[in-house]
C-alpha cells in the first residue's frame, strides 16, 4: 500500500478520536523524525512531553531488548527487580515513600483520587470525600480523571460525571479558600497547566495552596504528568518551591514512550492502600519498569534536567525576541522546556506551515503554540526552529 493508502485505511478502520496530520511517521533518532516519504522533521512535540531523551535512545533500546529476552510480564502477585529498582529510584529522588505503578496518566490520577478518598474513609471521615480541581485543568480521559478535568469541551457528551468534584479558577487563592471546607479531601492541580494553555501561576501560588490544604486538613495532590521528570527545569516542577505534596502523579516522560504511570505518596497517606485496595494487571511490568529505570538513570547521568533548564531559558529568550518582531505574538509563557506563545492568528495554520518547513509543534486552545521538545534539544535545533517560526509568522500575519 502507498503511504496515502495507509492513511486512508487508518481513517476507515480506526476510531475517529484524533484529528491527524497527513504524515506517516516511520522512525526517529534524537530530536529528528522521518516520515515514510523520507522527509525529516525536528520534533518539538516529543509525543506531547513524553520522549524527553529523544527517539530511539540506544540505552533504552538495549534495555528493552535485553528485558524482552528475559521476562516481559508476571503478575503483581510476585516480586521483580526492575519494578522495585524503579520505585526505589523515585522514592530516593522525591518526597514520597511509596509508589503505585499503572499504565497511563489518567490511571495515575484515578489512583490518586481513590487514595485520597480511602485515606479519609479509613479515618471515619467518609464525608471528607470531595476533590477541588482547577478550571482549565487536564487530568485525563477516564471517568474520574475526566470528572476532575476543568474543561467543558472535554467533558461534553459524558455527563453525568462522577460526583464529588468542585472547581475554582487556577492561580486564585481566594477562590480556593472560599471553596474549601470540611468535605474537602484534597486539592488536585498541575503546577503549570499544560493542556489548559501552558499557564504558569504566580510564584507564591503553590505555597499558598499548600498552606490552605494544611490549614483545612486536606491533601495536596500534584499532577506532574506533564511537568515532571525535568520538563520545567527541575526534576519535579514543585521543586522550584519548598512545597511538599501529599500525593504526586507521573506518566508521560517516565517511560520515554513506554506506557507507564505512577502514583507517589508519603508513608502516612500511602498506608490507606493495603493489599487488594487497588491493582492493575500491567502496572509496573518488568519490561516497562526496566526501560523506565534506564530512562531516569540516563537523565541523571547525562544531566538532562540541567540541559532543560539551560535550553528552556535560551529558547524563551529567542521566543521573546520573536515577539518584539511580530505583533501577532500576544505573549510568551512557560517554564523550562514547557513553553507556549499565544498568537492572534490561526494556530493550526502555523502548525501546518511549520510542518511544511520540517518542524513539528502543536497548538492548544486554538491559539496557543506549545513547544515541548525532547530535553536533549540543542541550541542549534532551537535556532533552526525559531528561524522557521520567524518566516512562518511573517507569512500568516
Ligand atoms: N495529566 C496531565 C497534566 C496531562 O497532561 C495528561 C495528558 O496530556 C494526563 C494527565 C493524562 O495522561 P494520559 O493521556 O497518559 O492518560
Coordinates of C-alpha atoms and ligand atoms in Angstrom, one line a residue:
X1 CA 0.0 0.0 0.0
X2 CA 1.2 3.6 -0.6
X3 CA 1.5 6.0 2.3
X4 CA -1.7 7.7 1.2
X5 CA -3.5 4.4 1.2
X6 CA -2.2 3.6 4.8
X7 CA -3.5 7.0 6.0
X8 CA -6.8 6.4 4.2
X9 CA -7.1 2.9 5.8
X10 CA -6.5 4.4 9.2
X11 CA -9.4 6.8 8.7
X12 CA -11.5 3.8 7.7
X13 CA -10.7 1.3 10.5
X14 CA -9.7 3.4 13.5
X15 CA -12.0 5.3 15.9
X16 CA -12.0 8.9 14.8
X17 CA -10.9 10.2 18.2
X18 CA -7.9 12.1 16.7
X19 CA -7.6 14.7 14.1
X20 CA -4.3 13.6 12.5
X21 CA -1.9 15.5 10.2
X22 CA -1.3 13.7 6.9
X23 CA 2.2 12.4 7.5
X24 CA 3.1 8.8 8.2
X25 CA 5.9 8.7 10.7
X26 CA 8.3 5.8 10.4
X27 CA 11.3 6.3 12.6
X28 CA 13.1 8.7 14.8
X29 CA 16.5 9.4 16.4
X30 CA 17.2 12.1 19.0
X31 CA 15.1 15.1 18.1
X32 CA 14.5 14.0 14.5
X33 CA 11.7 12.1 12.9
X34 CA 11.5 10.6 9.4
X35 CA 8.2 10.1 7.6
X36 CA 7.6 7.3 5.1
X37 CA 8.5 9.5 2.2
X38 CA 11.9 10.2 3.8
X39 CA 11.2 13.8 4.8
X40 CA 12.7 14.8 8.2
X41 CA 11.1 16.8 11.0
X42 CA 12.7 18.3 14.0
X43 CA 10.3 17.2 16.8
X44 CA 9.2 20.0 19.2
X45 CA 6.2 17.9 20.3
X46 CA 8.1 14.8 21.6
X47 CA 4.9 12.7 21.8
X48 CA 3.5 15.6 23.9
X49 CA 6.2 15.9 26.5
X50 CA 6.9 12.2 26.5
X51 CA 10.2 11.4 24.7
X52 CA 12.5 13.5 26.9
X53 CA 15.6 11.6 25.9
X54 CA 14.6 11.8 22.3
X55 CA 13.7 9.0 19.9
X56 CA 15.3 5.6 19.7
X57 CA 17.6 6.2 22.6
X58 CA 20.3 3.4 22.3
X59 CA 20.4 2.7 26.1
X60 CA 16.6 2.4 26.3
X61 CA 16.5 0.2 23.2
X62 CA 19.2 -2.0 24.7
X63 CA 17.4 -2.4 28.0
X64 CA 14.2 -3.2 26.2
X65 CA 15.7 -5.8 24.0
X66 CA 17.5 -7.5 26.9
X67 CA 14.4 -7.4 29.1
X68 CA 12.2 -8.7 26.3
X69 CA 14.5 -11.7 26.0
X70 CA 14.4 -12.2 29.8
X71 CA 11.0 -11.5 31.2
X72 CA 8.1 -9.4 29.8
X73 CA 5.5 -9.9 32.4
X74 CA 4.5 -11.6 35.6
X75 CA 1.6 -10.9 37.8
X76 CA 1.9 -8.4 40.6
X77 CA 1.4 -11.4 42.9
X78 CA 5.2 -11.7 42.6
X79 CA 8.3 -9.5 43.1
X80 CA 10.5 -8.4 40.2
X81 CA 13.8 -6.5 40.4
X82 CA 13.1 -3.8 37.7
X83 CA 9.8 -2.7 39.4
X84 CA 11.4 -2.4 42.8
X85 CA 14.5 -0.6 41.5
X86 CA 12.4 2.0 39.7
X87 CA 10.2 2.6 42.8
X88 CA 13.4 2.9 44.9
X89 CA 14.8 5.5 42.4
X90 CA 11.5 7.5 42.6
X91 CA 11.4 7.4 46.4
X92 CA 15.0 8.4 46.6
X93 CA 14.5 11.4 44.3
X94 CA 11.2 12.7 45.6
X95 CA 9.2 13.4 48.8
X96 CA 7.5 10.0 48.5
X97 CA 7.8 6.8 50.5
X98 CA 5.6 4.6 48.3
X99 CA 4.9 4.2 44.6
X100 CA 1.9 2.5 42.8
X101 CA 2.6 1.7 39.1
X102 CA -0.1 1.8 36.4
X103 CA -0.1 2.4 32.7
X104 CA -1.0 6.0 31.9
X105 CA -1.5 9.4 33.4
X106 CA -5.3 9.1 33.7
X107 CA -4.8 5.9 35.6
X108 CA -2.3 7.5 37.9
X109 CA -4.9 10.2 38.7
X110 CA -7.6 7.6 39.3
X111 CA -5.3 6.0 41.8
X112 CA -4.6 9.4 43.4
X113 CA -8.3 10.2 43.7
X114 CA -9.1 6.8 45.1
X115 CA -6.2 7.0 47.6
X116 CA -7.4 10.4 48.9
X117 CA -10.9 9.1 49.4
X118 CA -9.8 5.9 51.1
X119 CA -7.4 7.9 53.4
X120 CA -10.3 9.7 54.9
X121 CA -12.8 6.8 54.9
X122 CA -10.2 4.8 56.9
X123 CA -10.3 7.7 59.4
X124 CA -14.1 7.5 59.8
X125 CA -14.5 10.7 57.8
X126 CA -16.5 9.5 54.8
X127 CA -17.9 12.9 54.2
X128 CA -14.5 14.3 53.5
X129 CA -14.6 12.9 50.0
X130 CA -14.6 16.0 47.7
X131 CA -11.8 17.0 45.4
X132 CA -11.2 20.6 44.4
X133 CA -9.7 20.8 40.9
X134 CA -8.9 23.8 38.8
X135 CA -10.7 25.4 35.9
X136 CA -8.9 24.7 32.6
X137 CA -7.1 21.7 34.1
X138 CA -6.5 18.4 32.3
X139 CA -6.2 15.2 34.2
X140 CA -7.1 12.5 31.6
X141 CA -10.0 10.9 29.9
X142 CA -11.1 8.1 32.2
X143 CA -14.3 8.9 34.2
X144 CA -12.7 10.1 37.5
X145 CA -9.9 11.9 35.7
X146 CA -12.4 13.5 33.4
X147 CA -14.6 14.5 36.3
X148 CA -11.5 16.3 37.7
X149 CA -10.8 18.0 34.3
X150 CA -12.0 21.6 34.3
X151 CA -12.7 22.0 30.5
X152 CA -16.3 21.6 29.4
X153 CA -15.3 20.9 25.8
X154 CA -13.6 17.7 27.0
X155 CA -16.4 16.7 29.4
X156 CA -19.3 17.4 27.0
X157 CA -21.2 14.3 26.0
X158 CA -20.2 12.2 29.0
X159 CA -22.5 13.6 31.7
X160 CA -23.3 12.6 34.3
X161 CA -19.7 12.6 35.5
X162 CA -18.7 11.4 38.9
X163 CA -20.0 13.4 41.9
X164 CA -17.6 14.9 44.4
X165 CA -15.6 17.4 42.3
X166 CA -15.5 21.2 42.7
X167 CA -13.7 23.7 40.5
X168 CA -12.1 27.0 41.2
X169 CA -10.1 29.3 38.9
X170 CA -6.4 28.4 38.7
X171 CA -4.0 30.8 40.3
X172 CA -6.7 32.2 42.6
X173 CA -6.1 31.6 46.3
X174 CA -9.1 33.5 47.5
X175 CA -11.4 31.3 45.4
X176 CA -9.7 28.2 46.7
X177 CA -10.0 29.3 50.3
X178 CA -13.7 30.1 49.8
X179 CA -14.4 26.7 48.3
X180 CA -12.5 24.6 50.9
X181 CA -14.4 23.1 53.8
X182 CA -14.8 20.0 55.9
X183 CA -15.8 18.0 52.9
X184 CA -12.5 18.7 51.0
X185 CA -10.4 15.5 50.9
X186 CA -7.8 17.0 48.5
X187 CA -6.9 19.7 46.1
X188 CA -5.7 18.4 42.7
X189 CA -3.7 20.6 40.4
X190 CA -0.9 20.8 37.8
X191 CA 2.0 23.0 39.0
X192 CA 1.9 24.5 35.5
X193 CA -1.2 23.9 33.5
X194 CA -0.2 22.1 30.3
X195 CA -3.2 21.3 28.1
X196 CA -5.0 24.3 29.6
X197 CA -2.6 26.7 27.8
X198 CA 0.9 26.4 29.4
X199 CA -0.2 28.5 32.3
X200 CA 2.4 29.3 35.0
X201 CA 0.9 30.6 38.2
X202 CA 2.3 33.3 40.4
X203 CA 5.5 32.4 42.2
X204 CA 3.8 32.1 45.6
X205 CA 0.7 30.3 44.4
X206 CA 1.7 26.7 45.1
X207 CA 2.9 27.7 48.6
X208 CA -0.4 29.3 49.2
X209 CA -2.3 26.2 48.1
X210 CA -0.2 24.0 50.3
X211 CA -0.8 26.3 53.3
X212 CA -4.6 26.2 52.7
X213 CA -4.5 22.4 52.4
X214 CA -2.6 22.1 55.7
X215 CA -5.0 24.5 57.5
X216 CA -8.0 22.7 56.2
X217 CA -6.7 19.2 56.8
X218 CA -6.9 18.4 53.0
X219 CA -4.4 16.6 50.9
X220 CA -2.2 18.4 48.3
X221 CA -2.3 16.3 45.1
X222 CA 0.0 17.4 42.4
X223 CA -0.4 16.1 38.8
X224 CA 3.1 16.2 37.5
X225 CA 2.3 14.1 34.5
X226 CA 3.3 16.8 32.0
X227 CA 5.6 18.9 34.3
X228 CA 7.5 16.1 35.9
X229 CA 10.8 14.4 35.1
X230 CA 12.8 17.5 34.2
X231 CA 10.3 19.2 31.8
X232 CA 10.3 22.5 33.7
X233 CA 14.0 22.6 34.5
X234 CA 13.6 20.8 37.9
X235 CA 13.1 17.1 38.3
X236 CA 9.6 17.8 39.5
X237 CA 8.0 21.3 39.0
X238 CA 7.1 21.7 42.7
X239 CA 10.8 21.5 43.5
X240 CA 11.1 25.1 42.2
X241 CA 9.4 25.8 45.5
X242 CA 9.7 24.5 49.0
X243 CA 6.2 22.8 48.8
X244 CA 6.0 19.1 49.6
X245 CA 2.8 17.4 48.2
X246 CA 1.0 14.5 49.8
X247 CA 0.4 12.8 46.5
X248 CA 2.0 13.2 43.1
X249 CA 1.2 11.6 39.8
X250 CA 3.6 10.8 36.9
X251 CA 3.4 9.3 33.5
X252 CA 4.5 10.6 30.1
X253 CA 8.3 11.0 30.2
X254 CA 8.8 8.3 32.8
X255 CA 8.9 5.7 30.1
X256 CA 10.2 7.9 27.3
X257 CA 7.4 6.4 25.2
X258 CA 6.7 3.1 27.0
X259 CA 3.3 3.2 28.6
X260 CA 3.7 3.8 32.4
X261 CA 2.1 5.8 35.1
X262 CA 3.0 6.2 38.7
X263 CA 1.2 7.5 41.8
X264 CA 3.6 8.5 44.6
X265 CA 2.6 9.3 48.2
X266 CA 4.1 9.8 51.7
X267 CA 4.0 6.9 54.1
X268 CA 1.0 8.1 56.2
X269 CA -1.3 8.7 53.2
X270 CA 0.0 5.7 51.2
X271 CA -0.9 3.4 54.1
X272 CA -4.5 3.7 53.1
X273 CA -3.7 1.4 50.1
X274 CA -3.5 -2.1 51.7
X275 CA -3.4 -5.4 49.9
X276 CA -6.4 -5.6 47.5
X277 CA -7.3 -1.9 47.8
X278 CA -6.1 -1.1 44.2
X279 CA -4.5 -3.0 41.4
X280 CA -3.5 -3.1 37.7
X281 CA -2.6 -6.2 35.7
X282 CA 0.1 -4.4 33.7
X283 CA 1.1 -1.9 36.3
X284 CA 4.9 -1.9 36.7
X285 CA 5.5 -4.8 34.3
X286 CA 9.2 -5.8 34.2
X287 CA 9.6 -4.6 30.6
X288 CA 8.3 -1.2 31.2
X289 CA 9.9 -0.6 34.5
X290 CA 13.3 -1.8 33.3
X291 CA 13.1 0.7 30.5
X292 CA 11.9 3.5 32.8
X293 CA 14.8 2.8 35.2
X294 CA 17.2 3.2 32.3
X295 CA 15.4 6.4 31.3
X296 CA 15.7 8.0 34.8
X297 CA 19.3 6.8 35.3
X298 CA 20.3 8.2 31.9
X299 CA 18.5 11.5 32.7
X300 CA 20.6 11.7 35.8
X301 CA 23.9 10.6 34.2
X302 CA 23.6 12.9 31.3
X303 CA 22.5 16.0 33.3
X304 CA 19.3 16.2 31.2
X305 CA 17.4 18.3 33.7
X306 CA 20.2 20.9 33.7
X307 CA 20.1 21.0 29.9
X308 CA 16.3 21.5 30.0
X309 CA 16.8 24.5 32.4
X310 CA 19.6 26.0 30.1
X311 CA 17.8 25.3 26.8
X312 CA 14.5 26.4 28.3
X313 CA 15.9 29.8 29.2
X314 CA 17.7 30.1 25.8
X315 CA 14.5 29.2 23.9
X316 CA 12.3 31.5 25.9
X317 CA 14.7 34.4 25.2
X318 CA 14.5 33.5 21.5
X319 CA 10.7 33.5 21.6
X320 CA 10.6 36.8 23.4
X321 CA 12.9 38.3 20.6
X322 CA 10.4 37.0 18.0
X323 CA 7.6 38.7 20.0
X324 CA 9.3 42.0 19.5
X325 CA 9.3 41.5 15.7
X326 CA 5.8 40.0 15.3
X327 CA 2.8 41.9 16.9
X328 CA 0.8 38.7 16.2
X329 CA 2.5 37.2 19.2
X330 CA 0.5 38.2 22.2
X331 CA 2.6 36.6 24.9
X332 CA 5.3 34.1 25.6
X333 CA 4.8 31.8 28.6
X334 CA 6.1 28.7 30.3
X335 CA 8.8 27.3 32.4
X336 CA 11.9 25.3 31.3
X337 CA 11.1 23.4 28.1
X338 CA 7.3 23.6 28.6
X339 CA 6.8 26.8 26.6
X340 CA 4.0 28.4 24.8
X341 CA 3.0 31.5 22.9
X342 CA -0.4 33.0 22.3
X343 CA -0.9 34.3 18.8
X344 CA -3.7 36.3 17.2
X345 CA -3.7 34.1 14.2
X346 CA -4.9 30.7 13.2
X347 CA -2.7 28.3 15.3
X348 CA -3.4 25.3 13.1
X349 CA -2.2 27.2 10.0
X350 CA 1.0 28.0 11.8
X351 CA 1.5 24.3 12.8
X352 CA 0.8 23.2 9.2
X353 CA 3.2 25.8 7.8
X354 CA 5.9 24.7 10.3
X355 CA 5.4 21.1 9.3
X356 CA 6.0 22.0 5.7
X357 CA 9.3 23.6 6.8
X358 CA 10.2 20.4 8.7
X359 CA 9.3 21.2 12.3
X360 CA 6.7 19.6 14.5
X361 CA 5.0 21.9 17.0
X362 CA 1.5 21.8 18.4
X363 CA -1.4 24.2 19.1
X364 CA -3.7 24.1 22.1
X365 CA -6.8 26.0 22.9
X366 CA -6.9 27.2 19.3
X367 CA -4.4 30.0 19.6
X368 CA -1.5 28.8 21.9
X369 CA 1.5 27.3 20.2
X370 CA 3.1 24.8 22.5
X371 CA 6.8 23.8 22.4
X372 CA 7.8 20.7 24.3
X373 CA 10.9 19.3 22.6
X374 CA 13.0 16.4 23.9
X375 CA 15.0 17.7 26.9
X376 CA 18.2 16.8 24.9
X377 CA 17.4 19.6 22.4
X378 CA 20.4 21.7 21.3
X379 CA 20.7 25.5 20.8
X380 CA 21.2 24.8 17.1
X381 CA 17.9 23.0 16.9
X382 CA 16.2 25.8 18.8
X383 CA 17.8 28.4 16.4
X384 CA 16.6 26.5 13.4
X385 CA 13.0 26.3 14.8
X386 CA 12.9 30.0 15.7
X387 CA 14.2 31.0 12.2
X388 CA 11.4 28.9 10.6
X389 CA 8.8 30.4 13.0
X390 CA 10.0 33.9 12.2
X391 CA 9.3 33.2 8.5
X392 CA 6.0 31.4 9.2
X393 CA 4.7 34.2 11.4
X394 CA 5.5 36.7 8.6
X395 CA 3.6 34.6 6.2
X396 CA 0.5 34.0 8.3
X397 CA 0.0 37.6 9.5
Ligands
LIG1 N1 -2.5 14.9 33.4 C1 -1.8 15.8 32.7 C2 -1.3 17.0 33.3 C3 -1.6 15.6 31.3 O1 -1.0 16.5 30.6 C4 -2.2 14.4 30.7 C5 -2.0 14.1 29.3 O2 -1.8 15.0 28.5 C6 -2.8 13.5 31.6 C7 -3.0 13.8 32.9 C8 -3.4 12.2 31.0 O3 -2.4 11.3 30.7 P1 -2.7 10.0 29.8 O4 -3.0 10.5 28.4 O5 -1.4 9.2 29.8 O6 -3.8 9.3 30.4

